[in-house]
């Protein structure tokens, strides 16, 4: 437990050892911000209030599964860089759970992405509770809570003038950086009681926002709509094909490998791709199994809510609501799936 | 740790014209690619990109291997500009080989169309290498015109192999053509093996696969015995990037050959 007054001291200690990213408020939005020593002396704390807000605009996957990453060179070999250990302080559960999607895809045991793994390993994930869900949030429909389970290295709650930090083995480094600032919390502490109350209230708020659970047989119900184009068409009509939903998504994992020629040889880059793009599934000869947009629109739902669940035992969605927030047509996954 | 996206250098040893737009490239990779018939590799044409191809030579010889490729797009267009001595990149093998253990003791009925004979050649060579393991090999192959037939110089030799029966057709004949005229299904009017127990293996353009598959089903072949090479956009090759998704499958990892029993519920699988 750490008094919020000591926040700057703790963070400057962390900066001595790590690169630190925190959510910070800018123009009423929350964005990931690389903490600099100058931020700590400014007197304006944008971090503490942002820790209590919902997830940042940028999905946390961006830190490991980079939007652009050089993954190869030819004919020479390329090895992943080994940068300074990073701390992501304030990761919401709806960003933590999606990392399991990327772990499953990029490190399946047979073929492992060394560039993803290097960044995953050098990141200490500190979860933060989400006491005030917003209307776009629907993690409860996915069976998730607005606070982390044991997927993070440490969990932070900001209540009643105190930072409550629960650490796992690796998260201990965060306390070791400034052991004098912390004291051990106990059951009777006001902060601990307050944290439990806030967690219950957040769950209750989510249940108010999204009172009706989805069909418990959702994967089969989605799969049953594979051939029902009219169902998807009525929702796809509002899409302007901006792909904001896919670029903001913390679980979307599609990528494209492309080569850029150098004078001698080439660089190979892995970039995020979007299954809504017309050329996404097109083959060299020009044939395209999803030439019509409605097929690509439906494919996204099959991927997230049927195929991934069947193949990997989890939905490729965490209810973060970024897709809905980004959508100009206000297409709401909750509404689409609520009809099944 | 191995980088699954990194290609290893390979040298082009020889380029052979098969048809006006199909060539066979003989490659010597810096390290042996341990492929089995039916598996594919990603071929990098430096500066132009990558595309998936199935080796068309025998997996019993791997220090060099061959790929028979049709010029259709950007990467293949650039590949056709390369000459012996030029360098390309390869990575793989990826996907599943033909399950030869399931083929043992059975009649194998192979149907190819156009450049689709390329991966089937690797299978054919693997089967005939151990011909005693199989009952009989039938090869049915169709091309648009006699000039579009690949492996023209090899087919007469294959016909002489014991335990092998080959028949050919062209859509449009010329005055020298002595065999059947018509789309490849014209070769399937009479099927000389026991359809219920035999294995069928099909590779060709999607429209050809669709009609051949239907003909095989009508003839009595079992869905789980019809092996189809599915053409989807396989980019990463290792089941990650998701471009090649076909219904519930990733063609690169679950395929590239899938049985009709696996794909029958997919809407329009030969799109």
mmCIF file of C-alpha atoms in Angstrom, chain A residues 71-72 74-75 77-78 105-106 108 110-115 117 226-227 229 253-257 259 261 266 268 270 273 279-285 287 289-290 295 299 302-303 307 311, chain B residues 1-10 31 44-47 49-50 72-73 87-89 91 93-94 231-233 235-243 245 247-248 253 264-267 271:
data_model
loop_
_atom_site.group_PDB
_atom_site.id
_atom_site.type_symbol
_atom_site.label_atom_id
_atom_site.label_comp_id
_atom_site.label_asym_id
_atom_site.label_seq_id
_atom_site.Cartn_x
_atom_site.Cartn_y
_atom_site.Cartn_z
ATOM 1 C CA UNK A 71 10.553 -9.570 -38.667
ATOM 2 C CA UNK A 72 13.086 -10.569 -41.239
ATOM 3 C CA UNK A 74 17.260 -11.385 -46.598
ATOM 4 C CA UNK A 75 19.721 -12.857 -47.168
ATOM 5 C CA UNK A 77 19.379 -12.910 -40.443
ATOM 6 C CA UNK A 78 17.544 -10.563 -38.121
ATOM 7 C CA UNK A 105 -1.550 -17.464 -32.017
ATOM 8 C CA UNK A 106 2.021 -16.207 -32.000
ATOM 9 C CA UNK A 108 1.721 -21.919 -30.236
ATOM 10 C CA UNK A 110 5.367 -25.189 -33.092
ATOM 11 C CA UNK A 111 5.963 -21.781 -34.631
ATOM 12 C CA UNK A 112 6.873 -18.968 -32.261
ATOM 13 C CA UNK A 113 7.195 -15.306 -33.152
ATOM 14 C CA UNK A 114 10.514 -14.294 -31.567
ATOM 15 C CA UNK A 115 9.767 -10.583 -31.949
ATOM 16 C CA UNK A 117 8.007 -13.025 -27.396
ATOM 17 C CA UNK A 226 -22.887 -18.825 -41.816
ATOM 18 C CA UNK A 227 -25.197 -19.085 -44.777
ATOM 19 C CA UNK A 229 -26.402 -13.435 -45.570
ATOM 20 C CA UNK A 253 -4.382 -10.607 -34.652
ATOM 21 C CA UNK A 254 -4.379 -10.706 -38.446
ATOM 22 C CA UNK A 255 -1.215 -9.532 -40.064
ATOM 23 C CA UNK A 256 0.418 -9.198 -43.424
ATOM 24 C CA UNK A 257 4.023 -9.907 -44.238
ATOM 25 C CA UNK A 259 8.864 -7.200 -48.330
ATOM 26 C CA UNK A 261 13.645 -4.252 -51.512
ATOM 27 C CA UNK A 266 15.170 -7.109 -48.579
ATOM 28 C CA UNK A 268 10.397 -8.209 -44.253
ATOM 29 C CA UNK A 270 4.815 -7.650 -40.270
ATOM 30 C CA UNK A 273 -3.998 -6.319 -41.441
ATOM 31 C CA UNK A 279 -8.050 -7.867 -51.073
ATOM 32 C CA UNK A 280 -7.556 -9.631 -47.756
ATOM 33 C CA UNK A 281 -8.357 -13.181 -48.920
ATOM 34 C CA UNK A 282 -7.669 -12.656 -52.622
ATOM 35 C CA UNK A 283 -5.221 -15.111 -54.173
ATOM 36 C CA UNK A 284 -2.557 -14.501 -56.795
ATOM 37 C CA UNK A 285 -4.786 -15.561 -59.667
ATOM 38 C CA UNK A 287 -10.050 -15.396 -57.072
ATOM 39 C CA UNK A 289 -13.755 -16.080 -51.540
ATOM 40 C CA UNK A 290 -14.988 -12.949 -49.757
ATOM 41 C CA UNK A 295 -19.045 -11.886 -46.356
ATOM 42 C CA UNK A 299 -16.360 -13.396 -41.219
ATOM 43 C CA UNK A 302 -17.321 -16.090 -37.144
ATOM 44 C CA UNK A 303 -13.681 -15.511 -36.228
ATOM 45 C CA UNK A 307 -13.969 -20.254 -34.689
ATOM 46 C CA UNK A 311 -10.143 -23.727 -31.702
ATOM 47 C CA UNK B 1 14.880 -19.446 -31.576
ATOM 48 C CA UNK B 2 13.863 -20.104 -35.152
ATOM 49 C CA UNK B 3 12.271 -17.184 -36.901
ATOM 50 C CA UNK B 4 9.285 -18.606 -38.811
ATOM 51 C CA UNK B 5 9.174 -15.564 -41.094
ATOM 52 C CA UNK B 6 12.786 -15.777 -42.262
ATOM 53 C CA UNK B 7 13.516 -17.273 -45.652
ATOM 54 C CA UNK B 8 16.698 -19.189 -46.343
ATOM 55 C CA UNK B 9 18.550 -18.492 -49.591
ATOM 56 C CA UNK B 10 18.137 -20.861 -52.526
ATOM 57 C CA UNK B 31 19.709 -25.979 -46.184
ATOM 58 C CA UNK B 44 10.383 -15.211 -51.796
ATOM 59 C CA UNK B 45 11.116 -13.396 -54.990
ATOM 60 C CA UNK B 46 13.475 -10.754 -53.579
ATOM 61 C CA UNK B 47 11.917 -7.336 -53.793
ATOM 62 C CA UNK B 49 7.103 -10.619 -52.280
ATOM 63 C CA UNK B 50 6.246 -14.114 -51.270
ATOM 64 C CA UNK B 72 -0.427 -15.072 -62.589
ATOM 65 C CA UNK B 73 0.519 -12.073 -60.467
ATOM 66 C CA UNK B 87 18.855 -16.196 -55.706
ATOM 67 C CA UNK B 88 15.405 -16.603 -54.202
ATOM 68 C CA UNK B 89 14.281 -17.323 -50.638
ATOM 69 C CA UNK B 91 10.817 -21.143 -45.965
ATOM 70 C CA UNK B 93 7.840 -26.922 -45.272
ATOM 71 C CA UNK B 94 4.374 -25.975 -44.070
ATOM 72 C CA UNK B 231 -6.487 -22.506 -52.982
ATOM 73 C CA UNK B 232 -6.558 -19.737 -50.412
ATOM 74 C CA UNK B 233 -4.270 -16.807 -49.671
ATOM 75 C CA UNK B 235 0.655 -15.656 -46.364
ATOM 76 C CA UNK B 236 2.462 -16.515 -43.120
ATOM 77 C CA UNK B 237 2.294 -20.280 -43.686
ATOM 78 C CA UNK B 238 2.297 -21.018 -39.962
ATOM 79 C CA UNK B 239 -1.323 -20.562 -38.892
ATOM 80 C CA UNK B 240 -0.981 -17.032 -37.563
ATOM 81 C CA UNK B 241 -1.958 -14.345 -40.047
ATOM 82 C CA UNK B 242 -5.408 -15.808 -40.798
ATOM 83 C CA UNK B 243 -5.557 -14.821 -44.485
ATOM 84 C CA UNK B 245 -9.159 -19.040 -43.381
ATOM 85 C CA UNK B 247 -14.671 -21.983 -42.914
ATOM 86 C CA UNK B 248 -13.343 -23.401 -39.645
ATOM 87 C CA UNK B 253 -2.042 -25.446 -41.109
ATOM 88 C CA UNK B 264 -18.631 -30.060 -47.288
ATOM 89 C CA UNK B 265 -20.470 -27.703 -44.933
ATOM 90 C CA UNK B 266 -18.545 -24.623 -46.007
ATOM 91 C CA UNK B 267 -20.551 -22.293 -48.171
ATOM 92 C CA UNK B 271 -15.242 -19.821 -54.657
#
